[in-house]
Amino acid sequence: MLKELNPLLHSELRLAIMSILMSVAEADFTYLKEQTRATSGNLSVQLDKLQKAGYIDIKKEFAGKRPRTSCSVTQQGMVAFEEYVESLKAYIHI
Amino acid sequence: MEERKLNERESLELITRMIQNTQQNTDVGGSNQFIIWGVTILIVSAIVGTLILLTNNMIFNFGYFLIPIIGYCWSKTLKRKERVVTHMDKMLDITWKVCGIFCLAVPIITSLLSTIFADDLIFKNGGLYAIIPSIEIIIVSLAIAMTGIIINSKSIRVAGFVGLFISFLTFISAPYAIHYTFAIWSIACLIIPGIKLNREIKQLKRC
């Protein structure tokens, strides 16, 4: 029987965020916004959901006088993402 | 991009696209750091060497402690916070932090040991101080070679091994010449490879 896909990752924007964060050590809010072409509000909401699930870490700091929000994937997030990809492969028989 | 459900094939395509975009948007920085530290070492060692040559006062050796101060402040002014930090950036950061700690620890530990065991044969007349430049060059050259391996740059890799060779020259060169050997090493192993790496990055960006 096929495993159910993780509903938290099975959404366009959250999956895009996780895919970016899986390939880098850290990315800031502006970079994620540029890459996903999402609105700031929507991106914030999705980042919050991923953080609450323990999939990403959000660090808020100041770069000079400007506030900077940087995100990185957690160990739990990596495991969830890998499981999600494995499930996807099973669905489309790769 | 909205919060919409995807089918399985779309999901895999999105993952592939995002990872590819991220890889295209990240490049290797840090070549300016090579130049900054190289110029700092070159200037400080040339000044210290000349002062010692003119005055014969070994106290000027403490001038080498200016290298981490000037280098750190200078690189801090040029370093901008990157929007994306790759795993490679993190690895390089750790490599150079460890290198910096070792470089600072060597003269401090040597000074402490030479003070505590001043009568011991090995430390007599500041004997151990003579090997500090060689050890420092070996440590930094190792970090240069590792950087070259991590970023896959032949010129940086070669610079690391050239540095290792130069470190042995400091053992055989005359005491006054050590400072100038240090200066030559900074040109050969930091400044020139830094400029070359800058060019390589610019060419890569143009492609």
mmCIF file of C-alpha atoms in Angstrom:
data_model
loop_
_atom_site.group_PDB
_atom_site.id
_atom_site.type_symbol
_atom_site.label_atom_id
_atom_site.label_comp_id
_atom_site.label_asym_id
_atom_site.label_seq_id
_atom_site.Cartn_x
_atom_site.Cartn_y
_atom_site.Cartn_z
ATOM 1 C CA MET A 1 0.000 0.000 0.000
ATOM 2 C CA LEU A 2 1.261 3.451 -0.869
ATOM 3 C CA LYS A 3 2.255 5.704 2.001
ATOM 4 C CA GLU A 4 0.289 8.943 2.374
ATOM 5 C CA LEU A 5 2.215 12.020 1.284
ATOM 6 C CA ASN A 6 3.133 14.410 4.109
ATOM 7 C CA PRO A 7 0.380 17.089 3.849
ATOM 8 C CA LEU A 8 2.671 19.752 5.248
ATOM 9 C CA LEU A 9 5.126 19.292 2.396
ATOM 10 C CA HIS A 10 2.573 18.504 -0.272
ATOM 11 C CA SER A 11 1.873 22.156 -1.009
ATOM 12 C CA GLU A 12 3.566 24.193 -3.737
ATOM 13 C CA LEU A 13 5.078 26.984 -1.671
ATOM 14 C CA ARG A 14 6.130 24.932 1.366
ATOM 15 C CA LEU A 15 7.709 22.316 -0.896
ATOM 16 C CA ALA A 16 9.586 25.032 -2.803
ATOM 17 C CA ILE A 17 10.900 26.505 0.462
ATOM 18 C CA MET A 18 12.024 23.106 1.711
ATOM 19 C CA SER A 19 13.689 22.245 -1.639
ATOM 20 C CA ILE A 20 15.724 25.471 -1.525
ATOM 21 C CA LEU A 21 16.714 25.007 2.102
ATOM 22 C CA MET A 22 17.727 21.394 1.471
ATOM 23 C CA SER A 23 20.355 22.517 -1.044
ATOM 24 C CA VAL A 24 21.927 25.334 1.008
ATOM 25 C CA ALA A 25 23.056 25.721 4.610
ATOM 26 C CA GLU A 26 21.085 28.924 5.158
ATOM 27 C CA ALA A 27 18.968 31.328 3.092
ATOM 28 C CA ASP A 28 17.424 34.644 4.012
ATOM 29 C CA PHE A 29 13.823 35.785 3.621
ATOM 30 C CA THR A 30 14.518 38.001 0.593
ATOM 31 C CA TYR A 31 16.254 35.178 -1.239
ATOM 32 C CA LEU A 32 13.367 32.774 -0.562
ATOM 33 C CA LYS A 33 10.902 35.428 -1.693
ATOM 34 C CA GLU A 34 12.811 35.976 -4.948
ATOM 35 C CA GLN A 35 13.144 32.282 -5.712
ATOM 36 C CA THR A 36 9.568 31.307 -4.894
ATOM 37 C CA ARG A 37 8.009 34.537 -6.257
ATOM 38 C CA ALA A 38 5.620 34.483 -3.306
ATOM 39 C CA THR A 39 4.252 37.513 -1.485
ATOM 40 C CA SER A 40 5.881 38.459 1.832
ATOM 41 C CA GLY A 41 2.701 37.720 3.774
ATOM 42 C CA ASN A 42 2.171 34.291 2.268
ATOM 43 C CA LEU A 43 5.831 33.377 2.649
ATOM 44 C CA SER A 44 5.797 34.398 6.330
ATOM 45 C CA VAL A 45 2.731 32.252 7.007
ATOM 46 C CA GLN A 46 4.255 29.186 5.319
ATOM 47 C CA LEU A 47 7.610 29.659 7.067
ATOM 48 C CA ASP A 48 5.768 29.856 10.359
ATOM 49 C CA LYS A 49 3.964 26.570 9.627
ATOM 50 C CA LEU A 50 7.225 24.831 8.755
ATOM 51 C CA GLN A 51 8.874 26.198 11.877
ATOM 52 C CA LYS A 52 6.030 25.055 14.122
ATOM 53 C CA ALA A 53 6.351 21.563 12.621
ATOM 54 C CA GLY A 54 10.047 21.636 13.543
ATOM 55 C CA TYR A 55 11.165 21.387 9.905
ATOM 56 C CA ILE A 56 13.053 24.683 9.769
ATOM 57 C CA ASP A 57 14.892 27.043 12.095
ATOM 58 C CA ILE A 58 14.273 30.774 11.772
ATOM 59 C CA LYS A 59 16.919 33.174 13.011
ATOM 60 C CA LYS A 60 16.233 36.893 13.301
ATOM 61 C CA GLU A 61 19.218 39.199 13.514
ATOM 62 C CA PHE A 62 20.487 42.584 12.378
ATOM 63 C CA ALA A 63 22.805 42.999 9.376
ATOM 64 C CA GLY A 64 24.050 46.501 10.048
ATOM 65 C CA LYS A 65 20.887 48.487 10.741
ATOM 66 C CA ARG A 66 18.604 46.225 8.736
ATOM 67 C CA PRO A 67 16.715 43.287 10.238
ATOM 68 C CA ARG A 68 17.510 39.980 8.593
ATOM 69 C CA THR A 69 15.564 36.729 8.805
ATOM 70 C CA SER A 70 17.488 33.623 7.863
ATOM 71 C CA CYS A 71 16.144 30.102 7.599
ATOM 72 C CA SER A 72 17.784 26.707 7.683
ATOM 73 C CA VAL A 73 16.418 23.190 7.574
ATOM 74 C CA THR A 74 16.510 21.076 10.763
ATOM 75 C CA GLN A 75 17.417 17.400 11.080
ATOM 76 C CA GLN A 76 13.713 16.634 11.474
ATOM 77 C CA GLY A 77 13.008 18.603 8.303
ATOM 78 C CA MET A 78 15.657 16.690 6.368
ATOM 79 C CA VAL A 79 14.166 13.340 7.420
ATOM 80 C CA ALA A 80 10.639 14.497 6.507
ATOM 81 C CA PHE A 81 11.799 15.772 3.107
ATOM 82 C CA GLU A 82 13.670 12.548 2.324
ATOM 83 C CA GLU A 83 10.636 10.470 3.314
ATOM 84 C CA TYR A 84 8.429 12.701 1.160
ATOM 85 C CA VAL A 85 10.679 12.214 -1.888
ATOM 86 C CA GLU A 86 10.760 8.437 -1.315
ATOM 87 C CA SER A 87 6.951 8.369 -1.150
ATOM 88 C CA LEU A 88 6.740 10.426 -4.349
ATOM 89 C CA LYS A 89 9.025 7.972 -6.129
ATOM 90 C CA ALA A 90 6.779 5.115 -5.044
ATOM 91 C CA TYR A 91 3.718 6.928 -6.386
ATOM 92 C CA ILE A 92 5.160 7.497 -9.830
ATOM 93 C CA HIS A 93 7.140 4.214 -9.887
ATOM 94 C CA ILE A 94 10.675 5.592 -10.277
ATOM 95 C CA MET B 1 3.620 30.813 -5.926
ATOM 96 C CA GLU B 2 0.535 29.937 -3.907
ATOM 97 C CA GLU B 3 -0.412 27.323 -1.336
ATOM 98 C CA ARG B 4 -1.910 24.895 -3.816
ATOM 99 C CA LYS B 5 -1.835 21.108 -3.840
ATOM 100 C CA LEU B 6 0.364 19.519 -6.468
ATOM 101 C CA ASN B 7 0.191 16.155 -8.123
ATOM 102 C CA GLU B 8 3.146 13.795 -7.611
ATOM 103 C CA ARG B 9 4.872 14.575 -10.896
ATOM 104 C CA GLU B 10 4.539 18.347 -10.370
ATOM 105 C CA SER B 11 6.041 17.944 -6.907
ATOM 106 C CA LEU B 12 9.141 16.200 -8.237
ATOM 107 C CA GLU B 13 9.493 18.798 -11.004
ATOM 108 C CA LEU B 14 9.237 21.627 -8.472
ATOM 109 C CA ILE B 15 11.908 20.068 -6.234
ATOM 110 C CA THR B 16 14.268 19.646 -9.208
ATOM 111 C CA ARG B 17 13.648 23.205 -10.448
ATOM 112 C CA MET B 18 14.211 24.814 -7.045
ATOM 113 C CA ILE B 19 17.433 22.894 -6.409
ATOM 114 C CA GLN B 20 18.769 23.765 -9.887
ATOM 115 C CA ASN B 21 17.878 27.471 -9.483
ATOM 116 C CA THR B 22 19.606 27.607 -6.107
ATOM 117 C CA GLN B 23 22.768 26.018 -7.488
ATOM 118 C CA GLN B 24 22.875 28.545 -10.355
ATOM 119 C CA ASN B 25 22.420 31.467 -7.981
ATOM 120 C CA THR B 26 25.256 30.631 -5.607
ATOM 121 C CA ASP B 27 28.884 31.196 -6.400
ATOM 122 C CA VAL B 28 32.136 30.980 -4.544
ATOM 123 C CA GLY B 29 33.120 34.221 -2.869
ATOM 124 C CA GLY B 30 35.995 34.984 -0.561
ATOM 125 C CA SER B 31 38.768 35.654 -3.077
ATOM 126 C CA ASN B 32 39.006 39.194 -1.679
ATOM 127 C CA GLN B 33 39.750 37.684 1.728
ATOM 128 C CA PHE B 34 42.925 36.138 0.290
ATOM 129 C CA ILE B 35 44.029 39.555 -0.981
ATOM 130 C CA ILE B 36 43.134 41.364 2.278
ATOM 131 C CA TRP B 37 45.062 38.941 4.492
ATOM 132 C CA GLY B 38 47.922 38.700 2.000
ATOM 133 C CA VAL B 39 48.413 42.477 1.837
ATOM 134 C CA THR B 40 48.144 42.752 5.653
ATOM 135 C CA ILE B 41 50.822 40.081 6.170
ATOM 136 C CA LEU B 42 53.009 41.631 3.454
ATOM 137 C CA ILE B 43 52.905 45.141 4.959
ATOM 138 C CA VAL B 44 53.305 44.045 8.602
ATOM 139 C CA SER B 45 56.162 41.610 7.911
ATOM 140 C CA ALA B 46 57.984 44.150 5.716
ATOM 141 C CA ILE B 47 57.693 46.836 8.441
ATOM 142 C CA VAL B 48 58.636 44.464 11.289
ATOM 143 C CA GLY B 49 61.585 43.073 9.283
ATOM 144 C CA THR B 50 62.885 46.541 8.420
ATOM 145 C CA LEU B 51 62.508 47.828 12.013
ATOM 146 C CA ILE B 52 64.410 44.828 13.391
ATOM 147 C CA LEU B 53 67.087 45.203 10.716
ATOM 148 C CA LEU B 54 67.543 48.894 11.563
ATOM 149 C CA THR B 55 67.326 48.744 15.356
ATOM 150 C CA ASN B 56 68.288 45.120 16.159
ATOM 151 C CA ASN B 57 65.492 45.220 18.735
ATOM 152 C CA MET B 58 63.533 41.950 18.829
ATOM 153 C CA ILE B 59 60.624 43.618 20.633
ATOM 154 C CA PHE B 60 59.329 44.621 17.199
ATOM 155 C CA ASN B 61 58.395 40.948 16.669
ATOM 156 C CA PHE B 62 55.292 41.710 18.715
ATOM 157 C CA GLY B 63 54.222 43.765 15.715
ATOM 158 C CA TYR B 64 53.042 40.477 14.169
ATOM 159 C CA PHE B 65 50.093 40.572 16.558
ATOM 160 C CA LEU B 66 48.853 43.463 14.378
ATOM 161 C CA ILE B 67 48.117 40.968 11.569
ATOM 162 C CA PRO B 68 44.959 39.463 13.124
ATOM 163 C CA ILE B 69 43.770 42.904 14.302
ATOM 164 C CA ILE B 70 44.229 44.691 10.955
ATOM 165 C CA GLY B 71 43.119 41.674 8.896
ATOM 166 C CA TYR B 72 39.989 41.105 10.976
ATOM 167 C CA CYS B 73 38.921 44.785 10.923
ATOM 168 C CA TRP B 74 39.657 45.164 7.199
ATOM 169 C CA SER B 75 37.828 41.986 6.171
ATOM 170 C CA LYS B 76 34.881 42.933 8.392
ATOM 171 C CA THR B 77 34.423 46.197 6.469
ATOM 172 C CA LEU B 78 34.281 44.365 3.122
ATOM 173 C CA LYS B 79 32.285 41.350 4.246
ATOM 174 C CA ARG B 80 28.621 41.696 3.421
ATOM 175 C CA LYS B 81 26.094 39.293 4.831
ATOM 176 C CA GLU B 82 25.298 36.804 2.093
ATOM 177 C CA ARG B 83 21.636 36.182 1.281
ATOM 178 C CA VAL B 84 22.343 32.517 0.924
ATOM 179 C CA VAL B 85 25.007 30.467 2.696
ATOM 180 C CA THR B 86 26.001 27.252 0.975
ATOM 181 C CA HIS B 87 27.393 24.175 2.715
ATOM 182 C CA MET B 88 30.708 25.017 1.007
ATOM 183 C CA ASP B 89 30.718 28.536 2.543
ATOM 184 C CA LYS B 90 30.167 27.007 5.973
ATOM 185 C CA MET B 91 32.974 24.491 5.506
ATOM 186 C CA LEU B 92 35.390 27.261 4.400
ATOM 187 C CA ASP B 93 34.340 29.458 7.308
ATOM 188 C CA ILE B 94 35.091 26.698 9.815
ATOM 189 C CA THR B 95 38.422 25.839 8.127
ATOM 190 C CA TRP B 96 39.639 29.452 8.358
ATOM 191 C CA LYS B 97 38.333 29.952 11.895
ATOM 192 C CA VAL B 98 40.299 26.893 13.055
ATOM 193 C CA CYS B 99 43.337 28.162 11.135
ATOM 194 C CA GLY B 100 43.016 31.576 12.823
ATOM 195 C CA ILE B 101 42.764 30.033 16.293
ATOM 196 C CA PHE B 102 45.852 27.861 15.666
ATOM 197 C CA CYS B 103 47.819 30.834 14.300
ATOM 198 C CA LEU B 104 47.017 32.902 17.386
ATOM 199 C CA ALA B 105 47.662 30.009 19.773
ATOM 200 C CA VAL B 106 51.162 29.180 18.470
ATOM 201 C CA PRO B 107 52.932 32.453 19.478
ATOM 202 C CA ILE B 108 50.935 32.720 22.718
ATOM 203 C CA ILE B 109 51.784 29.159 23.831
ATOM 204 C CA THR B 110 55.411 29.615 22.741
ATOM 205 C CA SER B 111 55.693 32.844 24.763
ATOM 206 C CA LEU B 112 54.157 31.182 27.831
ATOM 207 C CA LEU B 113 56.413 28.117 27.616
ATOM 208 C CA SER B 114 59.498 30.272 27.034
ATOM 209 C CA THR B 115 58.652 32.340 30.129
ATOM 210 C CA ILE B 116 57.818 29.390 32.408
ATOM 211 C CA PHE B 117 60.706 27.167 31.319
ATOM 212 C CA ALA B 118 63.194 29.971 30.603
ATOM 213 C CA ASP B 119 66.179 27.915 31.889
ATOM 214 C CA ASP B 120 65.341 24.826 29.947
ATOM 215 C CA LEU B 121 67.755 24.143 27.097
ATOM 216 C CA ILE B 122 65.162 24.108 24.346
ATOM 217 C CA PHE B 123 63.719 27.496 25.392
ATOM 218 C CA LYS B 124 67.044 29.179 26.242
ATOM 219 C CA ASN B 125 67.704 32.473 24.378
ATOM 220 C CA GLY B 126 64.232 32.318 22.882
ATOM 221 C CA GLY B 127 65.202 29.315 20.756
ATOM 222 C CA LEU B 128 61.625 28.240 20.208
ATOM 223 C CA TYR B 129 60.604 31.653 18.828
ATOM 224 C CA ALA B 130 62.629 30.958 15.700
ATOM 225 C CA ILE B 131 60.256 28.253 14.527
ATOM 226 C CA ILE B 132 57.071 30.355 14.905
ATOM 227 C CA PRO B 133 57.141 31.716 11.307
ATOM 228 C CA SER B 134 57.549 28.204 9.883
ATOM 229 C CA ILE B 135 54.681 26.800 11.944
ATOM 230 C CA GLU B 136 52.445 29.750 11.038
ATOM 231 C CA ILE B 137 53.185 29.324 7.329
ATOM 232 C CA ILE B 138 52.515 25.569 7.533
ATOM 233 C CA ILE B 139 49.144 26.151 9.265
ATOM 234 C CA VAL B 140 47.980 28.815 6.776
ATOM 235 C CA SER B 141 49.305 26.865 3.786
ATOM 236 C CA LEU B 142 47.320 23.843 4.950
ATOM 237 C CA ALA B 143 44.175 26.010 5.112
ATOM 238 C CA ILE B 144 44.962 27.403 1.620
ATOM 239 C CA ALA B 145 45.384 23.882 0.190
ATOM 240 C CA MET B 146 42.149 22.749 1.864
ATOM 241 C CA THR B 147 40.337 25.794 0.432
ATOM 242 C CA GLY B 148 41.660 24.910 -3.022
ATOM 243 C CA ILE B 149 40.387 21.350 -2.646
ATOM 244 C CA ILE B 150 36.960 22.463 -1.343
ATOM 245 C CA ILE B 151 36.347 25.079 -4.058
ATOM 246 C CA ASN B 152 38.088 22.966 -6.702
ATOM 247 C CA SER B 153 40.572 25.681 -7.720
ATOM 248 C CA LYS B 154 43.911 24.473 -9.053
ATOM 249 C CA SER B 155 45.721 27.790 -8.438
ATOM 250 C CA ILE B 156 44.702 27.829 -4.767
ATOM 251 C CA ARG B 157 45.643 24.159 -4.313
ATOM 252 C CA VAL B 158 49.075 24.802 -5.835
ATOM 253 C CA ALA B 159 49.509 27.917 -3.631
ATOM 254 C CA GLY B 160 48.979 25.757 -0.539
ATOM 255 C CA PHE B 161 51.736 23.356 -1.539
ATOM 256 C CA VAL B 162 54.074 26.183 -2.569
ATOM 257 C CA GLY B 163 53.477 27.617 0.911
ATOM 258 C CA LEU B 164 54.518 24.344 2.477
ATOM 259 C CA PHE B 165 57.775 24.470 0.492
ATOM 260 C CA ILE B 166 58.396 28.115 1.510
ATOM 261 C CA SER B 167 57.844 27.207 5.182
ATOM 262 C CA PHE B 168 60.955 25.021 5.016
ATOM 263 C CA LEU B 169 62.931 27.949 3.568
ATOM 264 C CA THR B 170 62.300 29.855 6.807
ATOM 265 C CA PHE B 171 64.255 27.151 8.670
ATOM 266 C CA ILE B 172 67.338 27.676 6.545
ATOM 267 C CA SER B 173 67.152 31.426 5.825
ATOM 268 C CA ALA B 174 69.097 33.925 7.933
ATOM 269 C CA PRO B 175 67.176 35.373 10.954
ATOM 270 C CA TYR B 176 66.603 38.771 9.302
ATOM 271 C CA ALA B 177 65.519 37.171 6.044
ATOM 272 C CA ILE B 178 62.680 35.296 7.782
ATOM 273 C CA HIS B 179 60.522 38.440 7.766
ATOM 274 C CA TYR B 180 61.081 38.937 4.053
ATOM 275 C CA THR B 181 60.445 35.243 3.358
ATOM 276 C CA PHE B 182 57.158 35.773 5.163
ATOM 277 C CA ALA B 183 56.412 38.752 2.883
ATOM 278 C CA ILE B 184 57.291 36.784 -0.277
ATOM 279 C CA TRP B 185 55.111 33.906 0.912
ATOM 280 C CA SER B 186 52.134 36.275 1.346
ATOM 281 C CA ILE B 187 52.558 37.490 -2.252
ATOM 282 C CA ALA B 188 53.013 34.010 -3.736
ATOM 283 C CA CYS B 189 50.416 32.137 -1.725
ATOM 284 C CA LEU B 190 47.735 34.686 -0.858
ATOM 285 C CA ILE B 191 47.800 37.806 -3.068
ATOM 286 C CA ILE B 192 48.533 36.224 -6.480
ATOM 287 C CA PRO B 193 46.145 33.236 -6.001
ATOM 288 C CA GLY B 194 43.512 35.676 -4.676
ATOM 289 C CA ILE B 195 43.775 37.848 -7.798
ATOM 290 C CA LYS B 196 43.704 34.718 -10.000
ATOM 291 C CA LEU B 197 40.637 33.381 -8.201
ATOM 292 C CA ASN B 198 38.912 36.756 -8.624
ATOM 293 C CA ARG B 199 39.523 36.514 -12.381
ATOM 294 C CA GLU B 200 38.270 32.900 -12.507
ATOM 295 C CA ILE B 201 35.038 33.881 -10.722
ATOM 296 C CA LYS B 202 34.492 36.853 -13.060
ATOM 297 C CA GLN B 203 35.018 34.597 -16.111
ATOM 298 C CA LEU B 204 32.585 32.014 -14.684
ATOM 299 C CA LYS B 205 29.974 34.723 -14.122
ATOM 300 C CA ARG B 206 30.360 35.914 -17.723
ATOM 301 C CA CYS B 207 29.729 32.389 -19.109
#
